[in-house]
Amino acid sequence: KWLIIVASIIAGIVHTVSIGIVNEAAQHFINHSLFNAPLFKWFVGTMMLFIVTQTYSLRKAVHVIESGVNNTRLRIAEKIRHVECSFVEGRNKGEIYMSLTRDGNLISTSAMVLVMAAQGVVVAFFSFVYIAWLSWVAFCVLGVLTAILVSFYYGRSRLIRENIQAADKQDVYFFE
């Protein structure tokens, strides 16, 4: 599991480095009107490393999550198999079906989202560092804008959670 984290961090750092390489190449072209082959080679190398580390981290994360979800499903199915029939018959079939399928699918699709989010956090962090190195004014403006957007997001997330909870209640009607 640590290799997944390390690969995600490397992918995020390499992605940020590639942004710096593109910026440097653009600056070189503006100043000299020439294509910079060494920077292009560095860019290709960083992109290849990014693709390899991102693919590795995504595949391994999905494998770990799918294995865990499968084990959980088997445990639930085994427990259901050993309970008395009257207990199962008295339960909402929608809840049983949902616990065996949908929740597991949600968890397994979340694996890719979590890996991508981790890489995004690393890219954002090093991009902030890079922007601070280029210009403190740009860094401050970006920081203020980011703070405004984060506060807006958290303000709206409560409404989104309420809508999701209302949608989950509809499952009861669907499976009855």
XYZ file of N, CA, C and O in Angstrom:
704
model
N 0.825 -1.201 0.000
C 0.000 0.000 0.000
C 0.862 1.256 0.000
O 0.464 2.266 -0.561
N 2.028 1.173 0.623
C 2.919 2.332 0.636
C 3.436 2.633 -0.758
O 3.679 3.793 -1.088
N 3.611 1.603 -1.582
C 4.071 1.838 -2.946
C 3.046 2.637 -3.748
O 3.406 3.435 -4.613
N 1.778 2.424 -3.452
C 0.724 3.201 -4.117
C 0.863 4.676 -3.749
O 0.798 5.555 -4.614
N 1.078 4.943 -2.481
C 1.227 6.326 -2.017
C 2.470 6.960 -2.628
O 2.424 8.092 -3.134
N 3.580 6.224 -2.599
C 4.834 6.751 -3.167
C 4.675 7.010 -4.665
O 5.093 8.060 -5.170
N 4.056 6.073 -5.387
C 3.864 6.253 -6.829
C 2.959 7.451 -7.110
O 3.196 8.209 -8.055
N 1.939 7.651 -6.296
C 1.044 8.802 -6.476
C 1.780 10.110 -6.223
O 1.588 11.088 -6.957
N 2.614 10.134 -5.201
C 3.387 11.352 -4.903
C 4.378 11.627 -6.030
O 4.517 12.777 -6.478
N 5.048 10.590 -6.506
C 5.995 10.772 -7.617
C 5.259 11.283 -8.847
O 5.733 12.199 -9.529
N 4.090 10.715 -9.147
C 3.312 11.170 -10.306
C 2.939 12.641 -10.162
O 3.028 13.408 -11.129
N 2.542 13.055 -8.969
C 2.191 14.461 -8.747
C 3.386 15.385 -8.900
O 3.292 16.451 -9.521
N 4.524 14.971 -8.356
C 5.734 15.797 -8.470
C 6.177 15.889 -9.923
O 6.514 16.981 -10.417
N 6.179 14.761 -10.614
C 6.610 14.750 -12.015
C 5.675 15.597 -12.866
O 6.121 16.308 -13.782
N 4.397 15.543 -12.571
C 3.441 16.379 -13.311
C 3.753 17.859 -13.105
O 3.730 18.654 -14.047
N 4.069 18.233 -11.878
C 4.420 19.619 -11.582
C 5.714 20.021 -12.284
O 5.816 21.127 -12.825
N 6.693 19.127 -12.294
C 7.960 19.408 -12.988
C 7.699 19.620 -14.479
O 8.295 20.509 -15.094
N 6.801 18.821 -15.040
C 6.494 18.992 -16.470
C 5.870 20.358 -16.745
O 6.121 20.961 -17.791
N 5.095 20.879 -15.806
C 4.535 22.226 -15.957
C 5.661 23.255 -15.983
O 5.658 24.184 -16.803
N 6.626 23.087 -15.093
C 7.784 23.987 -15.092
C 8.587 23.894 -16.370
O 9.076 24.910 -16.885
N 8.730 22.688 -16.911
C 9.463 22.509 -18.171
C 8.735 23.208 -19.311
O 9.364 23.880 -20.141
N 7.430 23.075 -19.365
C 6.650 23.756 -20.408
C 6.802 25.261 -20.275
O 6.992 25.979 -21.272
N 6.749 25.759 -19.050
C 6.920 27.198 -18.814
C 8.302 27.661 -19.266
O 8.446 28.705 -19.914
N 9.330 26.891 -18.921
C 10.700 27.229 -19.319
C 10.863 27.188 -20.839
O 11.505 28.063 -21.426
N 10.267 26.191 -21.483
C 10.355 26.084 -22.940
C 9.646 27.257 -23.621
O 10.146 27.801 -24.618
N 8.505 27.639 -23.072
C 7.789 28.784 -23.641
C 8.601 30.059 -23.481
O 8.691 30.873 -24.420
N 9.206 30.231 -22.327
C 10.044 31.407 -22.096
C 11.248 31.407 -23.040
O 11.621 32.438 -23.586
N 11.856 30.249 -23.247
C 13.002 30.137 -24.155
C 12.596 30.474 -25.587
O 13.318 31.155 -26.310
N 11.417 30.006 -25.987
C 10.948 30.290 -27.343
C 10.647 31.773 -27.515
O 10.938 32.360 -28.564
N 10.070 32.402 -26.490
C 9.778 33.837 -26.570
C 11.069 34.640 -26.684
O 11.161 35.574 -27.484
N 12.081 34.261 -25.907
C 13.336 35.010 -25.895
C 14.201 34.754 -27.126
O 14.858 35.668 -27.614
N 14.216 33.530 -27.618
C 15.161 33.173 -28.686
C 14.498 32.727 -29.979
O 15.190 32.494 -30.968
N 13.191 32.573 -29.989
C 12.446 32.082 -31.155
C 13.024 30.773 -31.685
O 13.061 30.531 -32.885
N 13.472 29.940 -30.785
C 14.051 28.648 -31.152
C 13.409 27.529 -30.333
O 13.047 27.710 -29.178
N 13.322 26.379 -30.985
C 12.863 25.176 -30.313
C 14.001 24.639 -29.455
O 15.128 24.508 -29.914
N 13.720 24.315 -28.196
C 14.745 23.829 -27.282
C 14.616 22.309 -27.159
O 13.779 21.793 -26.420
N 15.454 21.578 -27.900
C 15.389 20.117 -27.928
C 15.664 19.478 -26.568
O 14.960 18.531 -26.190
N 16.653 19.944 -25.794
C 16.863 19.314 -24.477
C 15.650 19.440 -23.556
O 15.307 18.492 -22.847
N 14.984 20.601 -23.571
C 13.781 20.747 -22.750
C 12.670 19.825 -23.233
O 11.917 19.266 -22.427
N 12.577 19.657 -24.543
C 11.572 18.749 -25.086
C 11.847 17.318 -24.627
O 10.932 16.586 -24.254
N 13.112 16.912 -24.622
C 13.468 15.568 -24.159
C 13.124 15.403 -22.678
O 12.611 14.362 -22.261
N 13.404 16.425 -21.884
C 13.040 16.368 -20.466
C 11.526 16.263 -20.299
O 11.036 15.525 -19.444
N 10.798 17.010 -21.121
C 9.343 16.972 -21.042
C 8.821 15.576 -21.386
O 7.972 15.036 -20.675
N 9.330 14.999 -22.460
C 8.900 13.649 -22.854
C 9.231 12.653 -21.743
O 8.420 11.792 -21.384
N 10.422 12.774 -21.167
C 10.810 11.879 -20.075
C 9.921 12.004 -18.861
O 9.505 10.996 -18.268
N 9.606 13.239 -18.481
C 8.738 13.437 -17.318
C 7.323 12.934 -17.591
O 6.691 12.345 -16.710
N 6.845 13.126 -18.807
C 5.505 12.642 -19.135
C 5.457 11.110 -19.129
O 4.469 10.520 -18.683
N 6.514 10.480 -19.626
C 6.563 9.017 -19.592
C 6.588 8.516 -18.149
O 5.877 7.563 -17.799
N 7.391 9.150 -17.299
C 7.436 8.764 -15.895
C 6.095 9.017 -15.221
O 5.628 8.204 -14.413
N 5.448 10.104 -15.568
C 4.122 10.404 -15.020
C 3.125 9.318 -15.395
O 2.376 8.816 -14.550
N 3.106 8.943 -16.663
C 2.163 7.921 -17.125
C 2.427 6.590 -16.429
O 1.490 5.917 -15.979
N 3.693 6.213 -16.304
C 4.030 4.941 -15.659
C 3.618 4.955 -14.184
O 2.981 4.009 -13.701
N 3.964 6.003 -13.455
C 3.651 6.039 -12.022
C 2.151 6.176 -11.770
O 1.618 5.554 -10.857
N 1.478 6.945 -12.600
C 0.036 7.090 -12.424
C -0.680 5.778 -12.737
O -1.564 5.353 -11.994
N -0.293 5.134 -13.830
C -0.905 3.853 -14.184
C -0.658 2.819 -13.091
O -1.570 2.092 -12.699
N 0.564 2.769 -12.585
C 0.887 1.823 -11.523
C 0.036 2.078 -10.282
O -0.560 1.151 -9.730
N -0.012 3.324 -9.855
C -0.755 3.627 -8.636
C -2.245 3.355 -8.801
O -2.891 2.834 -7.888
N -2.800 3.673 -9.959
C -4.220 3.405 -10.188
C -4.511 1.906 -10.207
O -5.461 1.441 -9.579
N -3.692 1.154 -10.922
C -3.919 -0.294 -11.002
C -3.796 -0.957 -9.638
O -4.606 -1.795 -9.271
N -2.756 -0.607 -8.906
C -2.558 -1.219 -7.586
C -3.663 -0.808 -6.622
O -4.134 -1.634 -5.830
N -4.078 0.446 -6.656
C -5.146 0.900 -5.760
C -6.454 0.175 -6.076
O -7.159 -0.269 -5.162
N -6.762 0.044 -7.347
C -7.979 -0.664 -7.736
C -7.896 -2.127 -7.301
O -8.872 -2.692 -6.790
N -6.735 -2.736 -7.454
C -6.562 -4.135 -7.040
C -6.765 -4.288 -5.532
O -7.466 -5.203 -5.078
N -6.170 -3.414 -4.751
C -6.305 -3.488 -3.291
C -7.767 -3.282 -2.885
O -8.308 -4.039 -2.066
N -8.414 -2.289 -3.465
C -9.804 -1.997 -3.113
C -10.723 -3.126 -3.559
O -11.595 -3.569 -2.794
N -10.554 -3.620 -4.782
C -11.397 -4.714 -5.275
C -11.241 -5.960 -4.418
O -12.211 -6.655 -4.135
N -10.034 -6.242 -3.981
C -9.797 -7.388 -3.113
C -10.530 -7.207 -1.785
O -11.179 -8.136 -1.289
N -10.442 -6.024 -1.221
C -11.139 -5.749 0.034
C -12.650 -5.813 -0.114
O -13.348 -6.370 0.744
N -13.171 -5.263 -1.211
C -14.614 -5.282 -1.448
C -15.086 -6.720 -1.644
O -16.122 -7.124 -1.100
N -14.326 -7.503 -2.400
C -14.696 -8.900 -2.628
C -14.722 -9.675 -1.309
O -15.650 -10.444 -1.052
N -13.717 -9.478 -0.474
C -13.690 -10.150 0.828
C -14.872 -9.738 1.698
O -15.466 -10.566 2.392
N -15.220 -8.462 1.663
C -16.363 -7.981 2.435
C -17.660 -8.599 1.926
O -18.502 -9.035 2.720
N -17.830 -8.655 0.616
C -19.028 -9.276 0.045
C -19.129 -10.743 0.443
O -20.211 -11.231 0.777
N -18.011 -11.443 0.385
C -18.020 -12.859 0.769
C -18.373 -13.031 2.243
O -19.128 -13.951 2.596
N -17.843 -12.162 3.102
C -18.174 -12.236 4.527
C -19.655 -11.976 4.762
O -20.305 -12.677 5.542
N -20.206 -10.977 4.073
C -21.632 -10.664 4.240
C -22.482 -11.816 3.734
O -23.440 -12.244 4.396
N -22.139 -12.347 2.560
C -22.899 -13.466 1.996
C -22.825 -14.690 2.905
O -23.827 -15.392 3.101
N -21.667 -14.936 3.483
C -21.506 -16.077 4.388
C -22.348 -15.884 5.643
O -22.979 -16.829 6.129
N -22.396 -14.674 6.169
C -23.214 -14.403 7.351
C -24.697 -14.549 7.026
O -25.464 -15.082 7.834
N -25.105 -14.073 5.859
C -26.506 -14.197 5.456
C -26.868 -15.672 5.286
O -27.960 -16.103 5.645
N -25.946 -16.439 4.770
C -26.192 -17.866 4.538
C -26.428 -18.611 5.851
O -27.171 -19.588 5.881
N -25.846 -18.157 6.937
C -25.947 -18.855 8.203
C -27.060 -18.339 9.121
O -27.249 -18.866 10.209
N -27.760 -17.311 8.720
C -28.837 -16.819 9.576
C -30.116 -17.601 9.285
O -30.253 -18.251 8.247
N -31.053 -17.496 10.197
C -32.322 -18.185 10.013
C -33.119 -17.536 8.892
O -33.051 -16.328 8.674
N -33.889 -18.356 8.207
C -34.672 -17.862 7.067
C -35.659 -16.779 7.486
O -35.876 -15.820 6.744
N -36.239 -16.910 8.654
C -37.232 -15.921 9.082
C -36.597 -14.537 9.247
O -37.226 -13.518 8.977
N -35.327 -14.512 9.670
C -34.637 -13.230 9.816
C -34.445 -12.565 8.455
O -34.696 -11.384 8.289
N -34.006 -13.344 7.459
C -33.776 -12.802 6.111
C -35.085 -12.404 5.459
O -35.193 -11.351 4.827
N -36.113 -13.221 5.628
C -37.401 -12.921 5.012
C -38.043 -11.675 5.612
O -38.792 -10.976 4.956
N -37.739 -11.394 6.863
C -38.303 -10.223 7.520
C -37.581 -8.935 7.185
O -38.017 -7.862 7.556
N -36.487 -9.026 6.483
C -35.687 -7.852 6.130
C -36.086 -7.301 4.773
O -36.620 -8.006 3.912
N -35.765 -6.049 4.587
C -35.981 -5.398 3.299
C -34.972 -5.960 2.298
O -33.766 -5.887 2.503
N -35.456 -6.530 1.225
C -34.572 -7.123 0.220
C -33.683 -6.076 -0.438
O -32.568 -6.354 -0.845
N -34.171 -4.860 -0.486
C -33.373 -3.776 -1.063
C -32.126 -3.497 -0.254
O -31.056 -3.257 -0.805
N -32.242 -3.538 1.058
C -31.076 -3.313 1.911
C -30.042 -4.414 1.735
O -28.843 -4.145 1.672
N -30.506 -5.655 1.671
C -29.572 -6.777 1.498
C -28.876 -6.673 0.155
O -27.651 -6.785 0.060
N -29.644 -6.443 -0.888
C -29.055 -6.335 -2.224
C -28.084 -5.161 -2.296
O -26.986 -5.281 -2.844
N -28.469 -4.021 -1.716
C -27.623 -2.832 -1.762
C -26.304 -3.079 -1.028
O -25.242 -2.671 -1.493
N -26.363 -3.753 0.115
C -25.125 -3.993 0.855
C -24.195 -4.937 0.106
O -22.984 -4.862 0.268
N -24.742 -5.809 -0.723
C -23.905 -6.744 -1.475
C -23.376 -6.157 -2.784
O -22.362 -6.595 -3.292
N -24.050 -5.179 -3.340
C -23.652 -4.693 -4.668
C -23.257 -3.232 -4.689
O -22.101 -2.900 -4.886
N -24.220 -2.363 -4.493
C -23.982 -0.946 -4.743
C -22.915 -0.332 -3.845
O -22.061 0.409 -4.318
N -22.957 -0.623 -2.570
C -21.972 -0.037 -1.668
C -20.563 -0.488 -2.039
O -19.622 0.294 -2.006
N -20.416 -1.754 -2.412
C -19.115 -2.254 -2.854
C -18.656 -1.588 -4.131
O -17.481 -1.249 -4.287
N -19.578 -1.383 -5.050
C -19.224 -0.699 -6.303
C -18.819 0.743 -6.045
O -17.886 1.251 -6.675
N -19.484 1.381 -5.122
C -19.139 2.757 -4.776
C -17.733 2.825 -4.194
O -16.941 3.700 -4.547
N -17.421 1.879 -3.331
C -16.089 1.851 -2.724
C -15.027 1.603 -3.789
O -13.982 2.256 -3.812
N -15.279 0.671 -4.705
C -14.254 0.361 -5.703
C -14.057 1.503 -6.696
O -12.930 1.752 -7.119
N -15.103 2.223 -7.036
C -14.898 3.370 -7.925
C -14.225 4.523 -7.190
O -13.572 5.361 -7.808
N -14.361 4.541 -5.874
C -13.718 5.586 -5.085
C -12.202 5.447 -5.072
O -11.497 6.426 -4.839
N -11.696 4.257 -5.323
C -10.241 4.045 -5.302
C -9.552 4.942 -6.311
O -8.568 5.615 -5.987
N -10.062 4.967 -7.531
C -9.438 5.803 -8.555
C -9.570 7.276 -8.206
O -8.635 8.041 -8.409
N -10.701 7.650 -7.670
C -10.907 9.049 -7.296
C -9.917 9.447 -6.205
O -9.327 10.533 -6.259
N -9.700 8.576 -5.225
C -8.769 8.889 -4.139
C -7.338 9.011 -4.642
O -6.610 9.920 -4.233
N -6.924 8.117 -5.530
C -5.563 8.192 -6.071
C -5.394 9.468 -6.882
O -4.395 10.185 -6.744
N -6.365 9.774 -7.723
C -6.290 10.992 -8.526
C -6.315 12.239 -7.628
O -5.619 13.216 -7.901
N -7.103 12.200 -6.567
C -7.153 13.337 -5.641
C -5.816 13.518 -4.933
O -5.349 14.654 -4.759
N -5.195 12.415 -4.537
C -3.882 12.508 -3.884
C -2.860 13.120 -4.829
O -2.067 13.987 -4.431
N -2.876 12.687 -6.077
C -1.957 13.264 -7.058
C -2.278 14.732 -7.287
O -1.376 15.558 -7.426
N -3.547 15.066 -7.307
C -3.949 16.461 -7.482
C -3.480 17.355 -6.342
O -3.066 18.490 -6.565
N -3.533 16.831 -5.128
C -3.055 17.599 -3.972
C -1.550 17.855 -4.093
O -1.071 18.969 -3.836
N -0.804 16.825 -4.507
C 0.650 16.993 -4.670
C 0.938 18.007 -5.774
O 1.784 18.894 -5.606
N 0.226 17.899 -6.904
C 0.414 18.849 -8.005
C 0.074 20.261 -7.540
O 0.818 21.212 -7.810
N -1.038 20.404 -6.830
C -1.439 21.735 -6.356
C -0.392 22.312 -5.396
O -0.025 23.488 -5.510
N 0.094 21.493 -4.475
C 1.089 21.968 -3.515
C 2.355 22.455 -4.222
O 2.820 23.580 -3.992
N 2.903 21.621 -5.096
C 4.139 22.017 -5.763
C 3.908 23.134 -6.780
O 4.814 23.930 -7.034
N 2.700 23.215 -7.329
C 2.382 24.345 -8.208
C 2.345 25.642 -7.412
O 2.821 26.680 -7.876
N 1.787 25.589 -6.202
C 1.799 26.764 -5.335
C 3.230 27.178 -5.010
O 3.561 28.366 -5.017
N 4.080 26.192 -4.711
C 5.483 26.495 -4.416
C 6.143 27.133 -5.636
O 6.877 28.123 -5.528
N 5.878 26.568 -6.817
C 6.462 27.089 -8.053
C 5.979 28.510 -8.336
O 6.767 29.392 -8.701
N 4.691 28.749 -8.148
C 4.145 30.093 -8.382
C 4.719 31.082 -7.369
O 5.036 32.219 -7.717
N 4.895 30.645 -6.123
C 5.508 31.519 -5.117
C 6.939 31.862 -5.504
O 7.398 32.987 -5.286
N 7.636 30.903 -6.079
C 9.011 31.138 -6.522
C 9.040 32.136 -7.679
O 9.920 32.992 -7.757
N 8.036 32.065 -8.577
C 7.974 32.988 -9.716
C 7.531 34.386 -9.297
O 8.115 35.378 -9.724
N 6.462 34.453 -8.471
C 5.905 35.756 -8.113
C 5.103 35.636 -6.822
O 4.127 34.882 -6.750
N 5.500 36.439 -5.818
C 4.777 36.431 -4.558
C 3.385 37.029 -4.727
O 2.447 36.606 -4.058
N 3.245 38.021 -5.605
C 1.938 38.633 -5.828
C 0.971 37.610 -6.414
O -0.166 37.470 -5.950
N 1.423 36.876 -7.425
C 0.578 35.842 -8.029
C 0.228 34.773 -7.005
O -0.904 34.268 -6.969
N 1.182 34.428 -6.159
C 0.948 33.434 -5.117
C -0.140 33.906 -4.151
O -1.037 33.142 -3.790
N -0.067 35.171 -3.734
C -1.062 35.711 -2.804
C -2.446 35.774 -3.446
O -3.448 35.414 -2.810
N -2.514 36.216 -4.690
C -3.800 36.276 -5.399
C -4.388 34.870 -5.528
O -5.574 34.650 -5.274
N -3.552 33.924 -5.913
C -4.003 32.541 -6.048
C -4.446 31.978 -4.696
O -5.449 31.262 -4.614
N -3.742 32.318 -3.641
C -4.135 31.866 -2.305
C -5.488 32.400 -1.887
O -6.316 31.663 -1.336
N -5.732 33.676 -2.148
C -7.022 34.278 -1.799
C -8.142 33.632 -2.619
O -9.200 33.282 -2.086
N -7.922 33.482 -3.922
C -8.933 32.844 -4.775
C -9.206 31.409 -4.338
O -10.355 30.967 -4.318
N -8.170 30.695 -3.985
C -8.340 29.315 -3.522
C -9.139 29.279 -2.233
O -10.034 28.439 -2.068
N -8.860 30.188 -1.301
C -9.605 30.241 -0.042
C -11.083 30.538 -0.291
O -11.963 29.931 0.336
N -11.367 31.440 -1.217
C -12.759 31.767 -1.549
C -13.460 30.549 -2.147
O -14.585 30.213 -1.761
N -12.793 29.872 -3.070
C -13.402 28.704 -3.708
C -13.611 27.555 -2.726
O -14.632 26.864 -2.780
N -12.666 27.346 -1.828
C -12.813 26.279 -0.831
C -13.981 26.582 0.103
O -14.786 25.696 0.421
N -14.107 27.821 0.534
C -15.224 28.169 1.416
C -16.558 28.033 0.680
O -17.549 27.587 1.269
N -16.599 28.386 -0.595
C -17.813 28.202 -1.394
C -18.141 26.715 -1.512
O -19.295 26.315 -1.372
N -17.133 25.905 -1.741
C -17.338 24.463 -1.858
C -17.932 23.887 -0.578
O -18.896 23.130 -0.618
N -17.363 24.222 0.561
C -17.870 23.695 1.821
C -19.268 24.219 2.127
O -20.075 23.519 2.746
N -19.567 25.412 1.676
C -20.917 25.936 1.860
C -21.940 25.156 1.066
O -23.066 24.928 1.515
N -21.564 24.728 -0.121
C -22.479 23.975 -0.987
C -22.499 22.476 -0.695
O -23.448 21.785 -1.056
N -21.471 21.966 -0.055
C -21.392 20.518 0.162
C -22.506 20.002 1.068
O -22.948 18.867 0.920
N -22.996 20.821 1.967
C -24.090 20.389 2.835
C -25.353 20.108 2.014
O -26.025 19.095 2.205
N -25.656 20.973 1.070
C -26.810 20.767 0.209
C -26.648 19.496 -0.617
O -27.595 18.717 -0.776
N -25.451 19.268 -1.109
C -25.185 18.067 -1.909
C -25.372 16.817 -1.052
O -25.988 15.838 -1.492
N -24.857 16.823 0.182
C -25.026 15.676 1.082
C -26.500 15.403 1.356
O -26.927 14.245 1.393
N -27.296 16.447 1.547
C -28.728 16.269 1.791
C -29.404 15.642 0.580
O -30.264 14.768 0.727
N -29.024 16.057 -0.618
C -29.594 15.470 -1.830
C -29.201 14.002 -1.985
O -30.006 13.174 -2.412
N -27.973 13.670 -1.637
C -27.523 12.273 -1.712
C -28.286 11.424 -0.710
O -28.703 10.302 -1.018
N -28.493 11.930 0.490
C -29.238 11.179 1.493
C -30.684 10.969 1.050
O -31.252 9.893 1.260
N -31.272 11.949 0.401
C -32.637 11.796 -0.114
C -32.671 10.750 -1.228
O -33.609 9.957 -1.305
N -31.647 10.712 -2.063
C -31.585 9.711 -3.124
C -31.403 8.312 -2.551
O -31.972 7.345 -3.067
N -30.643 8.177 -1.478
C -30.469 6.874 -0.830
C -31.778 6.357 -0.266
O -32.027 5.157 -0.260
N -32.630 7.249 0.212
C -33.928 6.826 0.742
C -34.816 6.271 -0.364
O -35.692 5.465 -0.105
N -34.591 6.667 -1.596
C -35.387 6.162 -2.712
C -35.096 4.692 -2.994
O -35.912 4.003 -3.585
N -33.943 4.181 -2.560
C -33.622 2.768 -2.753
C -34.666 1.871 -2.090
O -34.956 0.785 -2.576
N -35.205 2.311 -0.972
C -36.189 1.505 -0.264
C -37.403 1.274 -1.155
O -37.923 0.171 -1.241
N -37.824 2.303 -1.864
C -38.996 2.168 -2.732
C -38.667 1.337 -3.966
O -39.521 0.635 -4.478
N -37.462 1.417 -4.428
C -37.070 0.699 -5.650
C -37.061 -0.812 -5.450
O -37.440 -1.560 -6.324
N -36.638 -1.266 -4.288
C -36.461 -2.701 -4.071
C -37.616 -3.361 -3.324
O -37.563 -4.534 -3.031
N -38.626 -2.622 -2.967
C -39.736 -3.247 -2.253
C -40.731 -3.803 -3.226
O -40.888 -3.472 -4.324
